[in-house]
Tab-separated table of C-alpha atoms in Angstrom:
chain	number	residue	atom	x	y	z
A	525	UNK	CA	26.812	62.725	-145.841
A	526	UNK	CA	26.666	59.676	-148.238
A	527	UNK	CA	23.895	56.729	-148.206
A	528	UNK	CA	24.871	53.078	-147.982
A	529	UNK	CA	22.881	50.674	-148.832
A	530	UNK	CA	22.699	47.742	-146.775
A	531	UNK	CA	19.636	45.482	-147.166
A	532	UNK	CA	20.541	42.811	-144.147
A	533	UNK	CA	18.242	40.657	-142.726
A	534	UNK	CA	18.002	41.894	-139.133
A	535	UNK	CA	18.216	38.828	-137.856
A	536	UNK	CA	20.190	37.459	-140.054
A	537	UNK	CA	23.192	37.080	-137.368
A	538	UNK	CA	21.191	34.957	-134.927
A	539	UNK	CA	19.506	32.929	-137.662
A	540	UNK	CA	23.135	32.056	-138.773
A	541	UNK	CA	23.261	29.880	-135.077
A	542	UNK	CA	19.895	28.713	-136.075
A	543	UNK	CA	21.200	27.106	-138.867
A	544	UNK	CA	24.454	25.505	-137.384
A	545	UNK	CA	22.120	24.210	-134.156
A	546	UNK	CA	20.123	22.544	-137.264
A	547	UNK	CA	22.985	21.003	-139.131
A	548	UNK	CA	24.106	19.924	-135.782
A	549	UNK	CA	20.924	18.241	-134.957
A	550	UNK	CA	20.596	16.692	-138.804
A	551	UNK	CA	23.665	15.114	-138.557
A	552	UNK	CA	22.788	13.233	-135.332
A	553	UNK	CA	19.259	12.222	-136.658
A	554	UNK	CA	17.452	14.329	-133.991
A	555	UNK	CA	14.133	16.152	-134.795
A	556	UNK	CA	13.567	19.003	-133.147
A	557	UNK	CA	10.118	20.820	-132.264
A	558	UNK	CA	9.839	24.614	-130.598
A	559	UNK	CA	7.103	24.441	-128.976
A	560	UNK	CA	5.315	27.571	-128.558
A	561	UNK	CA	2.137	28.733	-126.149
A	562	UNK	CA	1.123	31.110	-123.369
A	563	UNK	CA	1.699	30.679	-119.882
A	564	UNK	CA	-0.405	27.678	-117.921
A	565	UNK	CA	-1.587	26.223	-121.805
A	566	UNK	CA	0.098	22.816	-120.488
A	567	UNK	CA	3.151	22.662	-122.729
A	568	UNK	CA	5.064	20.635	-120.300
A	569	UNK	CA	2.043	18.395	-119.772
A	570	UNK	CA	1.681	18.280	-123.451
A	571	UNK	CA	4.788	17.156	-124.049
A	572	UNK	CA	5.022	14.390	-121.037
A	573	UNK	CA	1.259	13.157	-122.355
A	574	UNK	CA	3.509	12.774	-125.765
A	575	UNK	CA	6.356	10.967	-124.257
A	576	UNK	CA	3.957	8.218	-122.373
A	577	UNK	CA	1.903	7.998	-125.923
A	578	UNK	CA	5.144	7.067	-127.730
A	579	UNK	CA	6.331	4.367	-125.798
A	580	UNK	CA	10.006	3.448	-126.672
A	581	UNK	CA	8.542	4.640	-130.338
A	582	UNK	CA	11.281	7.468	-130.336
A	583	UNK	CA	13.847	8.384	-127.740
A	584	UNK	CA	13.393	11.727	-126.487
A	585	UNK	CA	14.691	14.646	-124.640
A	586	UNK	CA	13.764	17.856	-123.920
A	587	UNK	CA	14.773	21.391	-123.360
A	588	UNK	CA	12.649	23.939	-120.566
A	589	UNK	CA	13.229	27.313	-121.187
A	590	UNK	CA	11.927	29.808	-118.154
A	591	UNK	CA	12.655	32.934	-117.009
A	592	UNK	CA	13.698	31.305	-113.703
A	593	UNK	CA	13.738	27.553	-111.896
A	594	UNK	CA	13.687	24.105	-112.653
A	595	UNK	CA	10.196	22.954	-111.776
A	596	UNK	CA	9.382	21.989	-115.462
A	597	UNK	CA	12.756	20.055	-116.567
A	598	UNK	CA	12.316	18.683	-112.789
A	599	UNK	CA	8.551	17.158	-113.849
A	600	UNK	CA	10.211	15.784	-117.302
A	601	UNK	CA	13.553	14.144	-115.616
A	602	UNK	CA	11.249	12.231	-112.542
A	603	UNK	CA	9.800	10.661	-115.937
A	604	UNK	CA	13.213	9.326	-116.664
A	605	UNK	CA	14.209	11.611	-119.694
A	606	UNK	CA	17.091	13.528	-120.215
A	607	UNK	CA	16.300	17.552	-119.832
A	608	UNK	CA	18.173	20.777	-120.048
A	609	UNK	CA	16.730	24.126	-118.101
A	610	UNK	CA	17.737	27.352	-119.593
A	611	UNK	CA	16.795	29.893	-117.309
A	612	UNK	CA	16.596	32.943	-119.442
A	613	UNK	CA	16.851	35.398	-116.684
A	614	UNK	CA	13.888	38.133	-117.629
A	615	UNK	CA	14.103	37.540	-121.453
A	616	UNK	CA	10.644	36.295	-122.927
A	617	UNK	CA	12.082	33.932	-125.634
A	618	UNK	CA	14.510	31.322	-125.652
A	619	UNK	CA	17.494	32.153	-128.831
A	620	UNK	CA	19.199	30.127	-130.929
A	621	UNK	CA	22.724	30.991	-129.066
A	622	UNK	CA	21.337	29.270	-125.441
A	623	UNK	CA	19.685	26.179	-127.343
A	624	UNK	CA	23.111	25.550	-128.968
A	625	UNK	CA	24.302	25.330	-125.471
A	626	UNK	CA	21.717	23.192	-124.445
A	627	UNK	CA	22.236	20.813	-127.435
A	628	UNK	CA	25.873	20.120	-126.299
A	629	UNK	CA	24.234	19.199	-123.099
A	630	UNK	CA	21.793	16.639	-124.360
A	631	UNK	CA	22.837	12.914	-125.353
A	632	UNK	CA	22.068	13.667	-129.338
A	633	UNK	CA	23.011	10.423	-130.487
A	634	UNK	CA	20.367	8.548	-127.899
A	635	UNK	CA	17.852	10.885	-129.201
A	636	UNK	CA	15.110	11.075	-132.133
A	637	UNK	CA	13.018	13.336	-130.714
A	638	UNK	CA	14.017	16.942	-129.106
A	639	UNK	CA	11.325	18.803	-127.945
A	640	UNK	CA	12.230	22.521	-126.942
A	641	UNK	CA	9.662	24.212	-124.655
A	642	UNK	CA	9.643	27.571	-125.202
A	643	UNK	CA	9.088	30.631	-122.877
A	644	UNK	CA	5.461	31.112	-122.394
A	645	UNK	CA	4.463	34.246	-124.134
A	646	UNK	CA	2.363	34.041	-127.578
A	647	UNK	CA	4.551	37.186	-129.142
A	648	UNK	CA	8.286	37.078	-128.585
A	649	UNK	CA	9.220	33.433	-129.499
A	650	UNK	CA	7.872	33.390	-133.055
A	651	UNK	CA	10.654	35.817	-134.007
A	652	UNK	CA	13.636	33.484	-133.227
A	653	UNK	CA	14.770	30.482	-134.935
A	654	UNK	CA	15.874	27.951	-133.361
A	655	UNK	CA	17.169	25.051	-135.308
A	656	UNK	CA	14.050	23.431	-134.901
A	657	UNK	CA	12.417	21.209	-138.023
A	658	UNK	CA	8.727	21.782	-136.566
A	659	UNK	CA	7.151	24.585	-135.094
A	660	UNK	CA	4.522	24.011	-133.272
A	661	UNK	CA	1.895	26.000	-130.849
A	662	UNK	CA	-0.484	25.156	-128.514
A	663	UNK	CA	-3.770	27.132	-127.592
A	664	UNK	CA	-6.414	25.933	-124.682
A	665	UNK	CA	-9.848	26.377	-124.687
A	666	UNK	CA	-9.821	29.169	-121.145
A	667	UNK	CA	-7.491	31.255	-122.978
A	668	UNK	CA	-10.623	31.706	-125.480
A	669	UNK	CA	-11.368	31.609	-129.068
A	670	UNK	CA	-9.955	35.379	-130.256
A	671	UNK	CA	-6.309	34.119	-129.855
A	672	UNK	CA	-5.466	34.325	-133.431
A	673	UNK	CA	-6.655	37.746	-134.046
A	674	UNK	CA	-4.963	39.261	-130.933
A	675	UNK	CA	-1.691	37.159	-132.222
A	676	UNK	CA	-1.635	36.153	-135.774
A	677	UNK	CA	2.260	36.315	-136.493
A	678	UNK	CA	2.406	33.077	-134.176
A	679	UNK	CA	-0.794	31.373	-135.917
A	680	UNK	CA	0.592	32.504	-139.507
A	681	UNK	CA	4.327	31.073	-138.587
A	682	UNK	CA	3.557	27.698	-136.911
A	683	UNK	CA	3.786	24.267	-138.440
A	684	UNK	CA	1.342	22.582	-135.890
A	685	UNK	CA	-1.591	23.575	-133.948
A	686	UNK	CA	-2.621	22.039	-130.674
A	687	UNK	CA	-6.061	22.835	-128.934
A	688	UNK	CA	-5.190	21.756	-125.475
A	689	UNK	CA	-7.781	21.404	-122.499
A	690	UNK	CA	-10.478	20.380	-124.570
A	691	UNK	CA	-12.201	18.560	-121.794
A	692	UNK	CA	-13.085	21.854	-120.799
A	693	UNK	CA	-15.125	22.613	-123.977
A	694	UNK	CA	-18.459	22.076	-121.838
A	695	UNK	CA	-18.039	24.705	-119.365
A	696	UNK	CA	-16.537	27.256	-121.411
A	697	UNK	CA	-17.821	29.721	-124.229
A	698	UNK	CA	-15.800	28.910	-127.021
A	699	UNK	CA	-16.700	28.278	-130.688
A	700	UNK	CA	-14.142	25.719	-131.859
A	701	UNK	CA	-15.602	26.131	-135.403
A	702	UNK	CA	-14.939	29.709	-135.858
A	703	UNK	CA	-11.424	29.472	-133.812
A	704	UNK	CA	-10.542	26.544	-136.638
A	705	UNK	CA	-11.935	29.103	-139.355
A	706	UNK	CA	-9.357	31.932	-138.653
A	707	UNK	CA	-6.457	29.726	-137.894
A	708	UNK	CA	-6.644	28.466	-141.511
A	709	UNK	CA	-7.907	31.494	-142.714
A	710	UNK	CA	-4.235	32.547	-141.268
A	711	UNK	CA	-2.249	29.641	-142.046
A	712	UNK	CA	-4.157	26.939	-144.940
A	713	UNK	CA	-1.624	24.788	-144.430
A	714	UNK	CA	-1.337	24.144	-140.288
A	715	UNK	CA	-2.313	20.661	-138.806
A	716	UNK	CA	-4.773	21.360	-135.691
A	717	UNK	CA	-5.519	18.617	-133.408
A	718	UNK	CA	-7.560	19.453	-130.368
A	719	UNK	CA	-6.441	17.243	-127.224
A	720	UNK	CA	-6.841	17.257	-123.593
A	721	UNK	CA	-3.883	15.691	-122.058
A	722	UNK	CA	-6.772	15.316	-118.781
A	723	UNK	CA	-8.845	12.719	-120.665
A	724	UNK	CA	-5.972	11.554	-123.362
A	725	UNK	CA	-8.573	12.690	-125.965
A	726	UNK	CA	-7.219	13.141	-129.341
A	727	UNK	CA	-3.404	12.497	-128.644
A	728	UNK	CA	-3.394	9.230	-130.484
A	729	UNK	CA	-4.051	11.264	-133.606
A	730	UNK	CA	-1.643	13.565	-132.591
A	731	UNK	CA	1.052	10.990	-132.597
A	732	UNK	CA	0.212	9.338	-135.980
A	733	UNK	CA	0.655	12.349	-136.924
A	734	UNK	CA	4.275	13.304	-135.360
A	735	UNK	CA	5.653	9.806	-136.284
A	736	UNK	CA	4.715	10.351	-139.607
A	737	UNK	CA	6.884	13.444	-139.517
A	738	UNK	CA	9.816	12.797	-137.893
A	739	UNK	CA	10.330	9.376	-139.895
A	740	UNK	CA	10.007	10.899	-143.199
A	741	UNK	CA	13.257	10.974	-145.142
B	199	UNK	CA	10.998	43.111	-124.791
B	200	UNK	CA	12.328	41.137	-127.858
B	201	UNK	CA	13.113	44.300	-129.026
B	202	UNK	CA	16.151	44.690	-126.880
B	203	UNK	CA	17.941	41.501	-128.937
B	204	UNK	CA	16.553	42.729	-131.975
B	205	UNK	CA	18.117	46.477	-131.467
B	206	UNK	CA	21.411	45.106	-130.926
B	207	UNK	CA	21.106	43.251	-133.697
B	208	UNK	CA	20.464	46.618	-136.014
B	209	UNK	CA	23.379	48.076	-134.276
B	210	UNK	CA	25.650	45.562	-134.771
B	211	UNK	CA	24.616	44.921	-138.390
B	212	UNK	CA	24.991	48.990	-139.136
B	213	UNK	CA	28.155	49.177	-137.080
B	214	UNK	CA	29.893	46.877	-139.141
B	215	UNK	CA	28.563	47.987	-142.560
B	216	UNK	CA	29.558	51.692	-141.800
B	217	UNK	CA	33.199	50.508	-140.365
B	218	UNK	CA	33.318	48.470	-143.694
B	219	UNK	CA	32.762	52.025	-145.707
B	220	UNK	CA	35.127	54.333	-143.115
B	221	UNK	CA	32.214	56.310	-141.793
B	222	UNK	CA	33.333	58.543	-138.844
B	223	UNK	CA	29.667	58.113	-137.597
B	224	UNK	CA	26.118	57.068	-138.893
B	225	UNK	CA	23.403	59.921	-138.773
B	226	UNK	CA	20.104	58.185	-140.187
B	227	UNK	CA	19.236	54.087	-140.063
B	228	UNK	CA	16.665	53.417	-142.484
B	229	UNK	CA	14.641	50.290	-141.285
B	230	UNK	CA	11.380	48.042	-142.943
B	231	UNK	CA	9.395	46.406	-141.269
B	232	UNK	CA	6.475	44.471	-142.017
B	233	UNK	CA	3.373	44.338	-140.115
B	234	UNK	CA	3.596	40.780	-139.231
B	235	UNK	CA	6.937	41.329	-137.594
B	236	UNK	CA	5.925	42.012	-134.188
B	237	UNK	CA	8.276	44.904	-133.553
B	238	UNK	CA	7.566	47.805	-131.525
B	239	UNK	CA	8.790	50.863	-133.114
B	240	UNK	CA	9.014	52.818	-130.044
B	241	UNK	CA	10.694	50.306	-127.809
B	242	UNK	CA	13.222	49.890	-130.290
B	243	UNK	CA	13.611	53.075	-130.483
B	244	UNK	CA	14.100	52.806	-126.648
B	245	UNK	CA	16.436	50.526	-126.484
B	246	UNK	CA	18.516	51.884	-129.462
B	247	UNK	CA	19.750	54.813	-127.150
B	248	UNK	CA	21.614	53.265	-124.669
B	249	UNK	CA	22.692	49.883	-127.028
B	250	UNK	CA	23.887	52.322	-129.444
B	251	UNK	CA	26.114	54.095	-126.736
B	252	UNK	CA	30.151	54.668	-127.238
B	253	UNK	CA	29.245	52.999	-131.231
B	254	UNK	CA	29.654	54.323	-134.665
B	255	UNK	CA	25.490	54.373	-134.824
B	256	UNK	CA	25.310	57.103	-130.955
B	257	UNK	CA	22.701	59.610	-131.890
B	258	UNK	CA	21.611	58.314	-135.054
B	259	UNK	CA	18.315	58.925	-136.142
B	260	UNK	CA	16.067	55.880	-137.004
B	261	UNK	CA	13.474	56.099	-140.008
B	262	UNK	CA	11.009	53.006	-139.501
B	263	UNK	CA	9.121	52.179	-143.244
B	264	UNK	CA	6.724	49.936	-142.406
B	265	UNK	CA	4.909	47.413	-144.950
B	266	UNK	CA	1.244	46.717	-144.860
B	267	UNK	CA	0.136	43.084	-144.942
B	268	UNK	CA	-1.042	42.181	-148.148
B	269	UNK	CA	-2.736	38.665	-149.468
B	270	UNK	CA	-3.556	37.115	-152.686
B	271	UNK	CA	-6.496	34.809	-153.060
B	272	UNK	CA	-5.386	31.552	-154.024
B	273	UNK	CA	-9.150	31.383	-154.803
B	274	UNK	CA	-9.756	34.190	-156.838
B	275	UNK	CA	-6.232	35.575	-157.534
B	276	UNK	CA	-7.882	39.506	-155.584
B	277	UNK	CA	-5.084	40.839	-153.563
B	278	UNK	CA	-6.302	42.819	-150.809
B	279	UNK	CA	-4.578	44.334	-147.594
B	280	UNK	CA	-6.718	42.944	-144.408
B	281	UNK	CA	-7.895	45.004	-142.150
B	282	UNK	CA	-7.446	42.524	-139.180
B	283	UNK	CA	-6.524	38.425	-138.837
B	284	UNK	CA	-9.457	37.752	-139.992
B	285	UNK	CA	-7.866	36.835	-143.622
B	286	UNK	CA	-11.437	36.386	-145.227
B	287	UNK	CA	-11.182	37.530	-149.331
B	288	UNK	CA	-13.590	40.645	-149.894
B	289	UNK	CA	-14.043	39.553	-153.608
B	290	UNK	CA	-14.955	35.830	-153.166
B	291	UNK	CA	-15.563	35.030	-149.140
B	292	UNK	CA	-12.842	31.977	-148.845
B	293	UNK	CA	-9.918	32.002	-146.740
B	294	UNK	CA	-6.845	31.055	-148.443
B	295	UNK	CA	-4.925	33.957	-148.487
B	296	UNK	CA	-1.466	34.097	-148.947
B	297	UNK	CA	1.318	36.182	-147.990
B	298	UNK	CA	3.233	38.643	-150.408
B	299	UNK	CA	4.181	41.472	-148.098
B	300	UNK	CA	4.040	42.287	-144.190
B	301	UNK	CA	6.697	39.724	-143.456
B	302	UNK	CA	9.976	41.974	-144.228
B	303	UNK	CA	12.536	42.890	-140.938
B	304	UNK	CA	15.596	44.239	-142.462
B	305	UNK	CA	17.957	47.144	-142.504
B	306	UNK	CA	17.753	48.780	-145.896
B	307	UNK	CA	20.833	51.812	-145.857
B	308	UNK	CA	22.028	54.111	-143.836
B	309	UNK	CA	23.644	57.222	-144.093
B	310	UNK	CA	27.052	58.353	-142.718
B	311	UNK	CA	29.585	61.192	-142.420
B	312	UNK	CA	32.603	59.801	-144.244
């Protein structure tokens, strides 16, 4: 019996995609976000609030990723913007191998912004690249303030924070403060804007914000 | 179930690293993983014994090391290893720590009948 040393990422194969679905996306000028949450925290509503925010500021599309149907790329293509559904078929994250497929789907060189919604599931997604220049999550005030401690790979791994439903604030115990507090504590760096794409409620800050990004050199 | 993408992956990467060295078969798979990876040892485990079927890696045995999470204080330069996600520092009370280990998810060796 001998021992070989091997000392290989273990994801190392998939992030290889990752990294071609990026180049791919650089070289057509497209930013891409993976947007990450649990199920119901109003990603696709987040992300059409977005879209009627930014005007003809950027030309986007988007990607759905479910386990089954087309309900949510159905909602974003009645708003007149080019979509692609993965249906994932029982797998609780989208991968950098089905994105690429979606990407040669999607009419890149009409397109600044991608935005690809991920499954909804707070554990799985954080594991797999996907190309994407901005990572970004999204929490709501039911799902309650102990979110990060119950899941703090996704809070320590995200570029962006969104506190959705915050229109909700007065009829629900939760302590934004101390929800903030170990967030950073996880991640000093992450941007956290708390929205409610109800009201409209912090999304113009939100957008500064996401302009400022995606038209940086 | 993340795991089941995540076990092929360690078969495929020890499949081709004990083809590259002539092994007739791999006995032991010697993985880290930090505790920020969220990884299931068990359900890999799981999953390895049917993804690992009619491959170089059937039967092998896998030895998990896993790695802590440990912070520094870009405060107070303590390192500590926190007990939960609340990263507060036990020397000074602020919350900037950052991350030297928990993140690591590779295969390290394995060992194989030549």
């Amino acid at each position: 019996m001998s021992k070989i040393p091997v000392v290989e990422r273990i994801m190392s194969q998939h992030d290889r995609v990752a990294i071609r679905n990026r180049a791919l996306l650089d070289a057509r000028g497209v930013h891409a976000i993976n947007v990450m949450a649990s199920p119901g925290a109003g990603k696709t509503c987040f992300i059409l609030a977005t879209a009627e925010r930014l005007g003809n500021r950027l030309r986007l599309g988007v990607i759905e990723g479910d386990l089954a149907s087309s309900v949510d790329a159905d909602k974003v293509r009645a708003v007149g913007l080019p979509a692609v559904q993965i249906n994932t078929g029982g797998n609780c994250h989208l991968d950098a191998i089905q994105v690429g497929q979606a990407l040669a789907q999607l009419p890149l060189e009409e397109m600044d912004l991608l935005f690809i919604e991920n499954v909804g599931n707070l554990v799985c997604p954080a594991t797999f690249a996907l190309g994407e220049h901005t990572r970004l999550a999204i929490s709501s005030i039911p799902e309650g303030d102990d979110k990060p401690f119950k899941y703090p790979f996704i809070f320590a791994n995200v570029d962006v924070l969104i506190l959705n439903k915050m229109d909700l604030l007065p009829y629900i115990p939760f302590d934004v403060e101390a929800f903030y507090r170990t967030v950073r504590g996880l991640n000093p760096d992450i941007a956290i804007f708390p929205v409610s794409c109800v009201t409209g409620e912090g999304l113009d800050a939100w957008v500064e914000w996401l302009l400022q990004r995606v038209q940086r050199p | 179930m993340h795991e089941l993408a995540v076990t092929e992956s360690i078969v495929e990467i020890v499949c081709r690293h004990a083809e590259r060295a002539k092994a007739k078969r791999i006995r032991r798979i010697y993985l880290v993983i930090g505790d920020l990876s969220s990884i299931v040892d068990d359900s890999v485990q799981f999953y390895f014994d049917f993804v690992s079927q009619d491959t170089l890696a059937q039967g092998a045995e896998l030895v998990f090391r896993r790695i802590p999470v440990e912070l520094v204080c870009e405060a107070c330069g303590h390192r500590w290893n926190p007990p939960d996600a609340d990263w507060v520092c036990p020397a000074c009370g602020e919350r900037r720590g950052r991350v030297l280990a928990g993140r690591e998810f590779y295969v390290e060796s394995i060992e194989v009948d030549t």
